[in-house]
PDB file of C-alpha atoms in Angstrom:
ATOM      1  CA  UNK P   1      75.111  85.568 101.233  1.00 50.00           C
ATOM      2  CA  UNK P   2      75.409  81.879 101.116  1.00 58.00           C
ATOM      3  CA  UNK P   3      74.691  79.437  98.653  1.00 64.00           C
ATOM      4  CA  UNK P   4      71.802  77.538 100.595  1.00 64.00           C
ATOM      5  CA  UNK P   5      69.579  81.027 100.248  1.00 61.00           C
ATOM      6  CA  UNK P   6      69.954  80.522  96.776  1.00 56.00           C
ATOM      7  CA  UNK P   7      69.056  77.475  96.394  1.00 62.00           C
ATOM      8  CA  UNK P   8      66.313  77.492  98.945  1.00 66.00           C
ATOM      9  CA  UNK P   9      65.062  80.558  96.171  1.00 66.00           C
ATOM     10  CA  UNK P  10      64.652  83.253  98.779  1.00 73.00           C
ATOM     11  CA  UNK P  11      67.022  85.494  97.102  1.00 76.00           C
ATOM     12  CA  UNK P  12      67.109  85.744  92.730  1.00 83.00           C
ATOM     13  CA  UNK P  13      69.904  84.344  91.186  1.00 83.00           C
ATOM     14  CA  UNK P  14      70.504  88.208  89.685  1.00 88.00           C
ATOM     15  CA  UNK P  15      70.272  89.777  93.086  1.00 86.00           C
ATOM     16  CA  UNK P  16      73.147  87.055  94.305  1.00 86.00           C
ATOM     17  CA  UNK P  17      75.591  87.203  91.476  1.00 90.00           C
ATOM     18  CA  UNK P  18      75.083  91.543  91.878  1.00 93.00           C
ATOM     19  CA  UNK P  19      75.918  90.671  95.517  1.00 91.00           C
ATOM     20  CA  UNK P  20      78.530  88.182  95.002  1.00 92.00           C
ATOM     21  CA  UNK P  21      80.233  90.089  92.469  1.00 96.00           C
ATOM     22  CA  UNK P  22      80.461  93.114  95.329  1.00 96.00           C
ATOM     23  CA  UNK P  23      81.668  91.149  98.046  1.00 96.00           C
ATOM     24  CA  UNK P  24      84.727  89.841  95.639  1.00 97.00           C
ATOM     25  CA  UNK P  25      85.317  93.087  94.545  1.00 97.00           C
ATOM     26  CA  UNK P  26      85.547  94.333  98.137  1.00 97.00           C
ATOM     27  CA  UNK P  27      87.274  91.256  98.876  1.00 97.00           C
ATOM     28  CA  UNK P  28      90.267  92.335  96.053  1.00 97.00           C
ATOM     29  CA  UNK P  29      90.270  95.771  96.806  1.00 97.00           C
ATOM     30  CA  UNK P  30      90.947  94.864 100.528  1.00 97.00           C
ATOM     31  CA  UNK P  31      94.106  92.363  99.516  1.00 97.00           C
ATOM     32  CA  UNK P  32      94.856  95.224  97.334  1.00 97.00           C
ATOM     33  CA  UNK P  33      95.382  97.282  99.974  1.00 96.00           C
ATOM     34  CA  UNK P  34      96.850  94.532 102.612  1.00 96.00           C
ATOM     35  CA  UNK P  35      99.452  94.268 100.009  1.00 96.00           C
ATOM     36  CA  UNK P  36     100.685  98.011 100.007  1.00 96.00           C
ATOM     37  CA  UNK P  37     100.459  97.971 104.017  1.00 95.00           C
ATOM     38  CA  UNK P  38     102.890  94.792 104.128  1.00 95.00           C
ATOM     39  CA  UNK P  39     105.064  96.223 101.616  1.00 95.00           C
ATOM     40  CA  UNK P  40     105.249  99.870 103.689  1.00 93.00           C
ATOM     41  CA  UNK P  41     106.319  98.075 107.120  1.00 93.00           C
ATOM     42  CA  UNK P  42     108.462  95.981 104.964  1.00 93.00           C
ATOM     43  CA  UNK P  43     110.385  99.613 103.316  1.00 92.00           C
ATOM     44  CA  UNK P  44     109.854 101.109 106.968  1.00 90.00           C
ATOM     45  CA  UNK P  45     111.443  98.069 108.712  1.00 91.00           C
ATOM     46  CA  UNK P  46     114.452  98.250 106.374  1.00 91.00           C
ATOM     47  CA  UNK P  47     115.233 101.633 106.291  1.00 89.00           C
ATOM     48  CA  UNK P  48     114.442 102.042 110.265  1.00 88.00           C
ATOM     49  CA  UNK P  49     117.215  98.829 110.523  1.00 90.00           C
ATOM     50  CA  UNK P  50     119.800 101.212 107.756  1.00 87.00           C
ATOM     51  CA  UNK P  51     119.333 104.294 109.906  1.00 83.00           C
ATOM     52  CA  UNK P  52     120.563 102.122 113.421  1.00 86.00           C
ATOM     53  CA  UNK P  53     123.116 100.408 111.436  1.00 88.00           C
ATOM     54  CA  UNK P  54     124.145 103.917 110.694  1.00 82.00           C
ATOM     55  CA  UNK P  55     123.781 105.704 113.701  1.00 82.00           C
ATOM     56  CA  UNK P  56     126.392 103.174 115.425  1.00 89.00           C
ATOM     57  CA  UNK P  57     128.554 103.337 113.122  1.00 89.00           C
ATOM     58  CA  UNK P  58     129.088 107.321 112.624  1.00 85.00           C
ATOM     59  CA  UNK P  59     131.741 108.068 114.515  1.00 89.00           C
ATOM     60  CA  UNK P  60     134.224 105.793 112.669  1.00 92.00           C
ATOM     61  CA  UNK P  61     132.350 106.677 109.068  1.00 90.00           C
ATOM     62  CA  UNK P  62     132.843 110.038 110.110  1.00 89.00           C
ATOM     63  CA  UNK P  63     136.570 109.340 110.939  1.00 92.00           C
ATOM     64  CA  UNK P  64     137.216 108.437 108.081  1.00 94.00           C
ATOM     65  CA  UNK P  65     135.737 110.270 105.263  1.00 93.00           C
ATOM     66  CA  UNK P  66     137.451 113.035 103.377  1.00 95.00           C
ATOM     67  CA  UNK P  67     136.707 116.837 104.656  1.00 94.00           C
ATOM     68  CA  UNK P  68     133.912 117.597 101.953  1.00 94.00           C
ATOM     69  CA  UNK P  69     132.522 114.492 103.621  1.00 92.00           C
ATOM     70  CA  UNK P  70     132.606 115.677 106.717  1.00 91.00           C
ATOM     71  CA  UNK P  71     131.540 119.354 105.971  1.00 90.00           C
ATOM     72  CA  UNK P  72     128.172 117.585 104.123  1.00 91.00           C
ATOM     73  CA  UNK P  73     127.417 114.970 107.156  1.00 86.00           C
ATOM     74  CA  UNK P  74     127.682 118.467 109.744  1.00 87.00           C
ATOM     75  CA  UNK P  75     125.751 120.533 107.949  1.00 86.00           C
ATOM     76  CA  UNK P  76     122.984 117.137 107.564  1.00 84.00           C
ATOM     77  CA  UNK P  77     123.055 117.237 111.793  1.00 85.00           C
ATOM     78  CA  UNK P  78     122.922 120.712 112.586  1.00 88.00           C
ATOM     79  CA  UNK P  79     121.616 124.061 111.814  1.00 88.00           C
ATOM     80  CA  UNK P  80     121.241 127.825 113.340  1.00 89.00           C
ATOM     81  CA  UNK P  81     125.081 128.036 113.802  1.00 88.00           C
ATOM     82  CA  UNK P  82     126.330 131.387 115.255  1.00 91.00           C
ATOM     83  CA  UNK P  83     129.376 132.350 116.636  1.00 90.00           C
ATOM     84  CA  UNK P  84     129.208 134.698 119.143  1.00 91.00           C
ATOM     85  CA  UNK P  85     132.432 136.053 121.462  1.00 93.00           C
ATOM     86  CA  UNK P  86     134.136 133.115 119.960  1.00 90.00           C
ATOM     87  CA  UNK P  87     131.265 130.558 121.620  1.00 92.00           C
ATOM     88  CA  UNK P  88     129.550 128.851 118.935  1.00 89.00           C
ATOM     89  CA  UNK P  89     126.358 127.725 118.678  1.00 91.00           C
ATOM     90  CA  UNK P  90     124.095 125.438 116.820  1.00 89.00           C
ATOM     91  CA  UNK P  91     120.805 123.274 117.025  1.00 89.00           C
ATOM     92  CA  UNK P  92     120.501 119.463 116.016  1.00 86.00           C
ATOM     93  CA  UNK P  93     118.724 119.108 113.561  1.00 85.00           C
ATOM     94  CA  UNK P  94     115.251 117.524 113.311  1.00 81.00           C
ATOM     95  CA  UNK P  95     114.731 114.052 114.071  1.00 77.00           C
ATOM     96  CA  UNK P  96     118.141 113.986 115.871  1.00 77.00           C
ATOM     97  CA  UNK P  97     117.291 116.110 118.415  1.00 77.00           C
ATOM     98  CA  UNK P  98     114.436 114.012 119.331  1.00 75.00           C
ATOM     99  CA  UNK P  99     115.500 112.124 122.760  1.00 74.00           C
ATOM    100  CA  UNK P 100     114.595 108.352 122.640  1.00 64.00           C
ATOM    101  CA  UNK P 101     112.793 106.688 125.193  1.00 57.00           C
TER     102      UNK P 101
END
């Protein structure tokens, strides 16, 4: 609504300010929530960049951490081991098993 309709008297002054006063409070809600969307691709964007950083770096982090270390960061990357006529087997683990691309 606009302030010439006001003044031209074709809408009440009540009726505008109800209006007005919906329209800003759609209007905050809206930054409200454009504020919590920025912020997610902001924490998604980070953590997306820390997972890469990660990932190309594994081998040598895996290198050189202690066993325990090494035991945890296996069992993180795979699961369904078996061992069968001295074979073993395993599946990656979900999303690393995902192929990119």
């Amino acid at each position: 609504m606009s302030n010439d309709r006001l003044l031209n008297w074709s809408i009440a002054k009540e009726d505008y300010e109800i209006k007005l006063y919906q329209l800003k409070s759609n209007q905050q809600k809206l930054n409200i929530e454009i504020e919590i969307f920025t912020k997610a691709d902001q924490d998604y964007l980070l953590t997306a960049n820390t997972v890469f950083s990660l990932a190309k770096r594994a081998k040598r982090i895996f290198e050189s951490s202690e066993i325990s270390e090494k035991r945890t960061f296996i069992n993180y990357l795979i699961q369904n081991t078996t061992l069968r006529d001295k074979k073993l087997g395993f599946s990656v683990s979900a999303p690393f098993n995902e192929k990119l691309g």
